[in-house]
GROMACS .gro file of C-alpha atoms in nm:
model
  320
    1UNK     CA    1   1.834  -2.022  -2.049
    2UNK     CA    2   1.498  -2.093  -1.982
    3UNK     CA    3   1.312  -1.839  -1.821
    4UNK     CA    4   0.988  -1.991  -1.674
    5UNK     CA    5   0.698  -1.786  -1.541
    6UNK     CA    6   0.486  -1.873  -1.299
    7UNK     CA    7   0.189  -2.074  -1.502
    8UNK     CA    8   0.422  -2.189  -1.713
    9UNK     CA    9   0.597  -2.411  -1.369
   10UNK     CA   10   0.289  -2.516  -1.244
   11UNK     CA   11   0.173  -2.656  -1.595
   12UNK     CA   12   0.526  -2.869  -1.532
   13UNK     CA   13   0.476  -2.961  -1.187
   14UNK     CA   14   0.220  -3.213  -1.194
   15UNK     CA   15   0.166  -3.353  -0.840
   16UNK     CA   16   0.196  -3.746  -0.916
   17UNK     CA   17   0.488  -3.678  -1.087
   18UNK     CA   18   0.630  -3.373  -0.845
   19UNK     CA   19   0.580  -3.645  -0.527
   20UNK     CA   20   0.751  -3.925  -0.789
   21UNK     CA   21   1.058  -3.717  -0.841
   22UNK     CA   22   1.126  -3.616  -0.478
   23UNK     CA   23   1.101  -3.965  -0.375
   24UNK     CA   24   1.348  -4.084  -0.606
   25UNK     CA   25   1.611  -3.740  -0.457
   26UNK     CA   26   1.529  -3.824  -0.190
   27UNK     CA   27   1.709  -4.138  -0.145
   28UNK     CA   28   2.058  -3.914  -0.308
   29UNK     CA   29   2.294  -3.767  -0.041
   30UNK     CA   30   2.131  -3.427   0.129
   31UNK     CA   31   2.265  -3.134  -0.076
   32UNK     CA   32   2.499  -2.859   0.049
   33UNK     CA   33   2.199  -2.628   0.171
   34UNK     CA   34   2.220  -2.222   0.381
   35UNK     CA   35   2.082  -1.956   0.465
   36UNK     CA   36   2.170  -1.646   0.431
   37UNK     CA   37   1.918  -1.279   0.549
   38UNK     CA   38   1.979  -0.967   0.525
   39UNK     CA   39   1.731  -0.744   0.712
   40UNK     CA   40   1.674  -0.369   0.788
   41UNK     CA   41   1.629  -0.296   1.133
   42UNK     CA   42   1.195  -0.241   1.201
   43UNK     CA   43   1.117  -0.569   1.415
   44UNK     CA   44   0.888  -0.803   1.255
   45UNK     CA   45   0.809  -0.507   0.997
   46UNK     CA   46   1.155  -0.536   0.936
   47UNK     CA   47   1.205  -0.567   0.512
   48UNK     CA   48   1.475  -0.913   0.419
   49UNK     CA   49   1.620  -1.069   0.152
   50UNK     CA   50   1.660  -1.446   0.187
   51UNK     CA   51   1.853  -1.671  -0.050
   52UNK     CA   52   1.891  -2.047  -0.008
   53UNK     CA   53   2.184  -2.170  -0.183
   54UNK     CA   54   2.183  -2.529  -0.263
   55UNK     CA   55   2.474  -2.763  -0.379
   56UNK     CA   56   2.405  -3.121  -0.536
   57UNK     CA   57   2.719  -3.199  -0.610
   58UNK     CA   58   2.733  -3.362  -0.967
   59UNK     CA   59   2.428  -3.281  -1.024
   60UNK     CA   60   2.269  -2.921  -1.062
   61UNK     CA   61   2.323  -2.574  -0.731
   62UNK     CA   62   2.071  -2.309  -0.737
   63UNK     CA   63   1.939  -2.064  -0.505
   64UNK     CA   64   1.625  -1.915  -0.433
   65UNK     CA   65   1.626  -1.504  -0.331
   66UNK     CA   66   1.290  -1.391  -0.193
   67UNK     CA   67   1.202  -1.078  -0.029
   68UNK     CA   68   1.053  -0.977   0.242
   69UNK     CA   69   0.841  -0.613   0.285
   70UNK     CA   70   0.543  -0.666   0.488
   71UNK     CA   71   0.408  -0.248   0.318
   72UNK     CA   72   0.413  -0.442   0.055
   73UNK     CA   73   0.009  -0.558   0.066
   74UNK     CA   74  -0.106  -0.178   0.143
   75UNK     CA   75   0.020  -0.019  -0.111
   76UNK     CA   76  -0.143   0.254  -0.334
   77UNK     CA   77  -0.076  -0.078  -0.625
   78UNK     CA   78  -0.057  -0.383  -0.378
   79UNK     CA   79   0.229  -0.581  -0.496
   80UNK     CA   80   0.287  -0.991  -0.202
   81UNK     CA   81   0.436  -0.935   0.076
   82UNK     CA   82   0.643  -1.213  -0.036
   83UNK     CA   83   0.823  -1.264  -0.400
   84UNK     CA   84   1.191  -1.398  -0.541
   85UNK     CA   85   1.291  -1.605  -0.821
   86UNK     CA   86   1.494  -1.971  -0.788
   87UNK     CA   87   1.783  -1.923  -1.031
   88UNK     CA   88   1.978  -2.279  -1.081
   89UNK     CA   89   2.323  -2.339  -1.207
   90UNK     CA   90   2.508  -2.714  -1.389
   91UNK     CA   91   2.736  -2.816  -1.122
   92UNK     CA   92   3.051  -2.863  -1.283
   93UNK     CA   93   3.065  -2.590  -1.585
   94UNK     CA   94   2.874  -2.345  -1.304
   95UNK     CA   95   2.636  -2.200  -1.694
   96UNK     CA   96   2.334  -2.067  -1.599
   97UNK     CA   97   2.042  -2.294  -1.688
   98UNK     CA   98   1.714  -2.156  -1.525
   99UNK     CA   99   1.559  -1.833  -1.395
  100UNK     CA  100   1.173  -1.953  -1.291
  101UNK     CA  101   0.926  -1.807  -1.046
  102UNK     CA  102   1.033  -1.803  -0.684
  103UNK     CA  103   0.645  -1.844  -0.568
  104UNK     CA  104   0.469  -2.072  -0.803
  105UNK     CA  105   0.784  -2.305  -0.764
  106UNK     CA  106   0.815  -2.250  -0.357
  107UNK     CA  107   0.388  -2.370  -0.392
  108UNK     CA  108   0.484  -2.686  -0.551
  109UNK     CA  109   0.722  -2.755  -0.329
  110UNK     CA  110   0.571  -2.755  -0.030
  111UNK     CA  111   0.286  -2.923  -0.103
  112UNK     CA  112   0.524  -3.166  -0.223
  113UNK     CA  113   0.736  -3.229   0.042
  114UNK     CA  114   0.370  -3.279   0.292
  115UNK     CA  115   0.196  -3.512   0.024
  116UNK     CA  116   0.539  -3.714   0.008
  117UNK     CA  117   0.507  -3.755   0.380
  118UNK     CA  118   0.134  -3.830   0.350
  119UNK     CA  119   0.208  -4.119   0.058
  120UNK     CA  120   0.434  -4.266   0.320
  121UNK     CA  121   0.280  -4.269   0.594
  122UNK     CA  122  -0.110  -4.211   0.591
  123UNK     CA  123  -0.338  -4.511   0.543
  124UNK     CA  124  -0.377  -4.648   0.130
  125UNK     CA  125  -0.764  -4.625   0.190
  126UNK     CA  126  -0.759  -4.289   0.286
  127UNK     CA  127  -1.171  -4.114   0.268
  128UNK     CA  128  -1.129  -3.790   0.424
  129UNK     CA  129  -0.884  -3.493   0.461
  130UNK     CA  130  -0.958  -3.225   0.683
  131UNK     CA  131  -0.755  -2.953   0.532
  132UNK     CA  132  -0.715  -2.620   0.773
  133UNK     CA  133  -0.629  -2.246   0.697
  134UNK     CA  134  -0.740  -2.160   0.347
  135UNK     CA  135  -0.438  -1.907   0.217
  136UNK     CA  136  -0.253  -1.980  -0.128
  137UNK     CA  137  -0.065  -2.312   0.021
  138UNK     CA  138  -0.416  -2.443   0.090
  139UNK     CA  139  -0.568  -2.513  -0.248
  140UNK     CA  140  -0.213  -2.673  -0.353
  141UNK     CA  141  -0.243  -2.893  -0.082
  142UNK     CA  142  -0.529  -3.029  -0.072
  143UNK     CA  143  -0.498  -3.089  -0.478
  144UNK     CA  144  -0.126  -3.262  -0.359
  145UNK     CA  145  -0.287  -3.464  -0.154
  146UNK     CA  146  -0.592  -3.592  -0.391
  147UNK     CA  147  -0.314  -3.715  -0.619
  148UNK     CA  148  -0.092  -3.936  -0.336
  149UNK     CA  149  -0.492  -4.050  -0.168
  150UNK     CA  150  -0.725  -4.103  -0.473
  151UNK     CA  151  -0.929  -4.249  -0.223
  152UNK     CA  152  -1.072  -3.973  -0.073
  153UNK     CA  153  -1.397  -3.889  -0.110
  154UNK     CA  154  -1.497  -3.602   0.207
  155UNK     CA  155  -1.263  -3.272   0.215
  156UNK     CA  156  -1.312  -3.000   0.394
  157UNK     CA  157  -1.130  -2.673   0.487
  158UNK     CA  158  -1.150  -2.476   0.857
  159UNK     CA  159  -1.004  -2.126   0.901
  160UNK     CA  160  -1.009  -1.894   1.181
  161UNK     CA  161  -1.250  -1.579   0.909
  162UNK     CA  162  -1.510  -1.858   0.735
  163UNK     CA  163  -1.503  -1.650   0.402
  164UNK     CA  164  -1.244  -1.719   0.296
  165UNK     CA  165  -1.248  -2.067   0.361
  166UNK     CA  166  -1.555  -1.982   0.172
  167UNK     CA  167  -1.384  -1.886  -0.144
  168UNK     CA  168  -1.173  -2.135  -0.134
  169UNK     CA  169  -1.469  -2.463  -0.170
  170UNK     CA  170  -1.679  -2.241  -0.406
  171UNK     CA  171  -1.318  -2.181  -0.639
  172UNK     CA  172  -1.225  -2.547  -0.600
  173UNK     CA  173  -1.541  -2.683  -0.623
  174UNK     CA  174  -1.624  -2.472  -1.010
  175UNK     CA  175  -1.259  -2.730  -1.102
  176UNK     CA  176  -1.461  -3.028  -1.000
  177UNK     CA  177  -1.290  -3.053  -0.646
  178UNK     CA  178  -1.657  -3.042  -0.403
  179UNK     CA  179  -1.552  -2.929  -0.061
  180UNK     CA  180  -1.704  -2.866   0.255
  181UNK     CA  181  -1.694  -2.561   0.522
  182UNK     CA  182  -1.690  -2.685   0.897
  183UNK     CA  183  -1.739  -2.553   1.108
  184UNK     CA  184  -1.689  -2.654   1.465
  185UNK     CA  185  -1.279  -2.789   1.405
  186UNK     CA  186  -1.261  -3.059   1.686
  187UNK     CA  187  -1.606  -3.165   1.523
  188UNK     CA  188  -1.401  -3.162   1.169
  189UNK     CA  189  -1.112  -3.346   1.331
  190UNK     CA  190  -1.250  -3.650   1.491
  191UNK     CA  191  -1.359  -3.775   1.106
  192UNK     CA  192  -1.050  -3.667   0.935
  193UNK     CA  193  -0.805  -3.964   0.786
  194UNK     CA  194  -0.587  -3.668   0.704
  195UNK     CA  195  -0.492  -3.315   0.850
  196UNK     CA  196  -0.304  -3.093   0.672
  197UNK     CA  197  -0.189  -2.745   0.832
  198UNK     CA  198  -0.120  -2.443   0.717
  199UNK     CA  199  -0.154  -2.194   0.925
  200UNK     CA  200   0.027  -1.858   1.139
  201UNK     CA  201  -0.071  -2.078   1.465
  202UNK     CA  202   0.115  -1.945   1.766
  203UNK     CA  203  -0.167  -2.136   1.963
  204UNK     CA  204  -0.224  -2.519   1.937
  205UNK     CA  205  -0.496  -2.566   1.615
  206UNK     CA  206  -0.505  -2.957   1.693
  207UNK     CA  207  -0.612  -3.113   1.930
  208UNK     CA  208  -0.437  -3.526   1.963
  209UNK     CA  209  -0.775  -3.645   2.213
  210UNK     CA  210  -0.968  -3.607   1.924
  211UNK     CA  211  -0.784  -3.752   1.688
  212UNK     CA  212  -0.902  -4.079   1.575
  213UNK     CA  213  -0.657  -4.362   1.529
  214UNK     CA  214  -0.486  -4.497   1.196
  215UNK     CA  215  -0.495  -4.049   1.136
  216UNK     CA  216  -0.259  -3.878   0.974
  217UNK     CA  217  -0.125  -3.549   1.091
  218UNK     CA  218   0.065  -3.351   0.750
  219UNK     CA  219   0.195  -3.008   0.981
  220UNK     CA  220   0.322  -2.721   0.780
  221UNK     CA  221   0.299  -2.389   0.940
  222UNK     CA  222   0.554  -2.385   1.293
  223UNK     CA  223   0.819  -2.314   1.130
  224UNK     CA  224   0.993  -2.055   1.394
  225UNK     CA  225   0.964  -2.091   1.739
  226UNK     CA  226   0.650  -1.959   1.918
  227UNK     CA  227   0.437  -2.056   1.617
  228UNK     CA  228   0.289  -2.376   1.685
  229UNK     CA  229  -0.007  -2.643   1.519
  230UNK     CA  230   0.003  -2.914   1.705
  231UNK     CA  231  -0.133  -2.925   2.099
  232UNK     CA  232   0.074  -3.156   2.298
  233UNK     CA  233  -0.207  -3.424   2.295
  234UNK     CA  234  -0.121  -3.440   1.946
  235UNK     CA  235   0.327  -3.486   1.985
  236UNK     CA  236   0.244  -3.796   2.250
  237UNK     CA  237  -0.031  -3.962   2.085
  238UNK     CA  238   0.128  -3.986   1.752
  239UNK     CA  239   0.422  -4.181   1.580
  240UNK     CA  240   0.706  -3.817   1.484
  241UNK     CA  241   0.818  -3.801   1.090
  242UNK     CA  242   1.010  -3.510   0.995
  243UNK     CA  243   1.170  -3.428   0.644
  244UNK     CA  244   1.459  -3.367   0.754
  245UNK     CA  245   1.650  -3.361   1.066
  246UNK     CA  246   1.828  -3.100   0.996
  247UNK     CA  247   1.565  -2.884   0.948
  248UNK     CA  248   1.379  -2.923   1.202
  249UNK     CA  249   1.528  -2.805   1.507
  250UNK     CA  250   1.354  -2.432   1.530
  251UNK     CA  251   1.054  -2.561   1.449
  252UNK     CA  252   0.792  -2.469   1.676
  253UNK     CA  253   0.573  -2.805   1.641
  254UNK     CA  254   0.910  -3.004   1.850
  255UNK     CA  255   1.124  -2.724   1.944
  256UNK     CA  256   0.861  -2.616   2.246
  257UNK     CA  257   0.746  -3.039   2.322
  258UNK     CA  258   1.150  -3.085   2.364
  259UNK     CA  259   1.174  -2.819   2.608
  260UNK     CA  260   0.853  -2.883   2.744
  261UNK     CA  261   1.035  -3.273   2.817
  262UNK     CA  262   0.707  -3.448   2.605
  263UNK     CA  263   0.929  -3.585   2.424
  264UNK     CA  264   1.296  -3.531   2.269
  265UNK     CA  265   1.471  -3.491   1.938
  266UNK     CA  266   1.524  -3.919   1.942
  267UNK     CA  267   1.110  -3.921   1.871
  268UNK     CA  268   1.169  -3.802   1.576
  269UNK     CA  269   1.156  -4.192   1.365
  270UNK     CA  270   1.230  -4.055   1.090
  271UNK     CA  271   1.282  -3.845   0.797
  272UNK     CA  272   1.255  -3.825   0.474
  273UNK     CA  273   1.615  -3.910   0.319
  274UNK     CA  274   1.534  -4.192   0.547
  275UNK     CA  275   1.168  -4.319   0.484
  276UNK     CA  276   1.300  -4.268   0.080
  277UNK     CA  277   1.597  -4.517   0.117
  278UNK     CA  278   1.655  -4.758   0.366
  279UNK     CA  279   1.561  -4.746   0.658
  280UNK     CA  280   1.418  -5.001   0.871
  281UNK     CA  281   1.121  -4.814   1.032
  282UNK     CA  282   0.945  -5.003   1.190
  283UNK     CA  283   0.588  -5.110   1.042
  284UNK     CA  284   0.349  -4.882   1.072
  285UNK     CA  285  -0.078  -5.002   1.191
  286UNK     CA  286  -0.402  -4.923   1.066
  287UNK     CA  287  -0.422  -4.754   1.390
  288UNK     CA  288  -0.092  -4.596   1.416
  289UNK     CA  289  -0.142  -4.221   1.456
  290UNK     CA  290   0.127  -4.075   1.229
  291UNK     CA  291   0.293  -3.698   1.252
  292UNK     CA  292   0.491  -3.580   0.915
  293UNK     CA  293   0.642  -3.205   0.992
  294UNK     CA  294   0.698  -3.039   0.704
  295UNK     CA  295   1.000  -2.827   0.756
  296UNK     CA  296   1.148  -2.659   0.406
  297UNK     CA  297   1.495  -2.618   0.360
  298UNK     CA  298   1.656  -2.522   0.048
  299UNK     CA  299   1.742  -2.879  -0.098
  300UNK     CA  300   1.368  -2.908  -0.122
  301UNK     CA  301   1.375  -2.631  -0.405
  302UNK     CA  302   1.716  -2.709  -0.549
  303UNK     CA  303   1.490  -3.089  -0.608
  304UNK     CA  304   1.176  -2.937  -0.770
  305UNK     CA  305   1.432  -2.702  -0.969
  306UNK     CA  306   1.598  -3.050  -1.103
  307UNK     CA  307   1.282  -3.214  -1.181
  308UNK     CA  308   1.126  -2.903  -1.363
  309UNK     CA  309   1.467  -2.839  -1.581
  310UNK     CA  310   1.382  -3.209  -1.677
  311UNK     CA  311   1.039  -3.158  -1.704
  312UNK     CA  312   1.169  -2.841  -1.947
  313UNK     CA  313   1.398  -3.010  -2.152
  314UNK     CA  314   1.155  -3.324  -2.260
  315UNK     CA  315   0.890  -3.089  -2.400
  316UNK     CA  316   1.153  -2.918  -2.614
  317UNK     CA  317   1.280  -3.205  -2.739
  318UNK     CA  318   0.919  -3.351  -2.785
  319UNK     CA  319   0.811  -2.991  -2.981
  320UNK     CA  320   1.173  -3.015  -3.149
   0.00000   0.00000   0.00000
């Protein structure tokens, strides 16, 4: 059994190859997925154990185990609020195959999932990227977008706290990615070919009236009914897509406009299984605004674990 730490996960899962692996994985049927949550009393500050199992028949089964302890960052010796591991098993024998760092795997999965959406839906000649949010995901999302759209030559980042955006920009500049910090969000929105947002916003940050024709909007936050990153006008102007129809029902960016009558669930044209398969999608024109909602799900963790195991085996064979 392989034990894979965080740095090794990042080393082995380059974004271009991981996006290609996700594209191939979505040509197979959706794995069986569930979610199990154990919580202590305490409302928003409750401690949680979350288990996300997924089973691809005849291939791999696995589960991500995540703890959420909100008080951790304020401890005398701070640790992250969210921590986890991923455990994978052979689907035929049930034999343990791998245990990997769950935080690193999640970062890679989330960024690659959004990048696959952009690769399928954004203009091939996209030149400018706007990153909204400066959390742990931001550098990974930027790197993944550059992997699928190497034509990008202008990157801006906006965050409610500008200091954090400046930190991300400085860190990525040291790695060879010059990034400008945007001061006014609407000004940056109207100039972007790709807008990617990874925030905890409950009031929409993306205003559809200022988006340029041909823009691709890529939403990562808004994973519960109360959260939302894009306004009604964005929903009205955009062609709508998601990673999985079965996982998007509780995402605020779709759930809220459905409840208010701005859209229906039938307005979602396709998910990644359809986009990567034999979807009869109406061609996307250079003027179409496209919106991709990243909802996540245990099937994506399983797909990434499959690629990680493949890379481990290849490296082991090469070193033998």
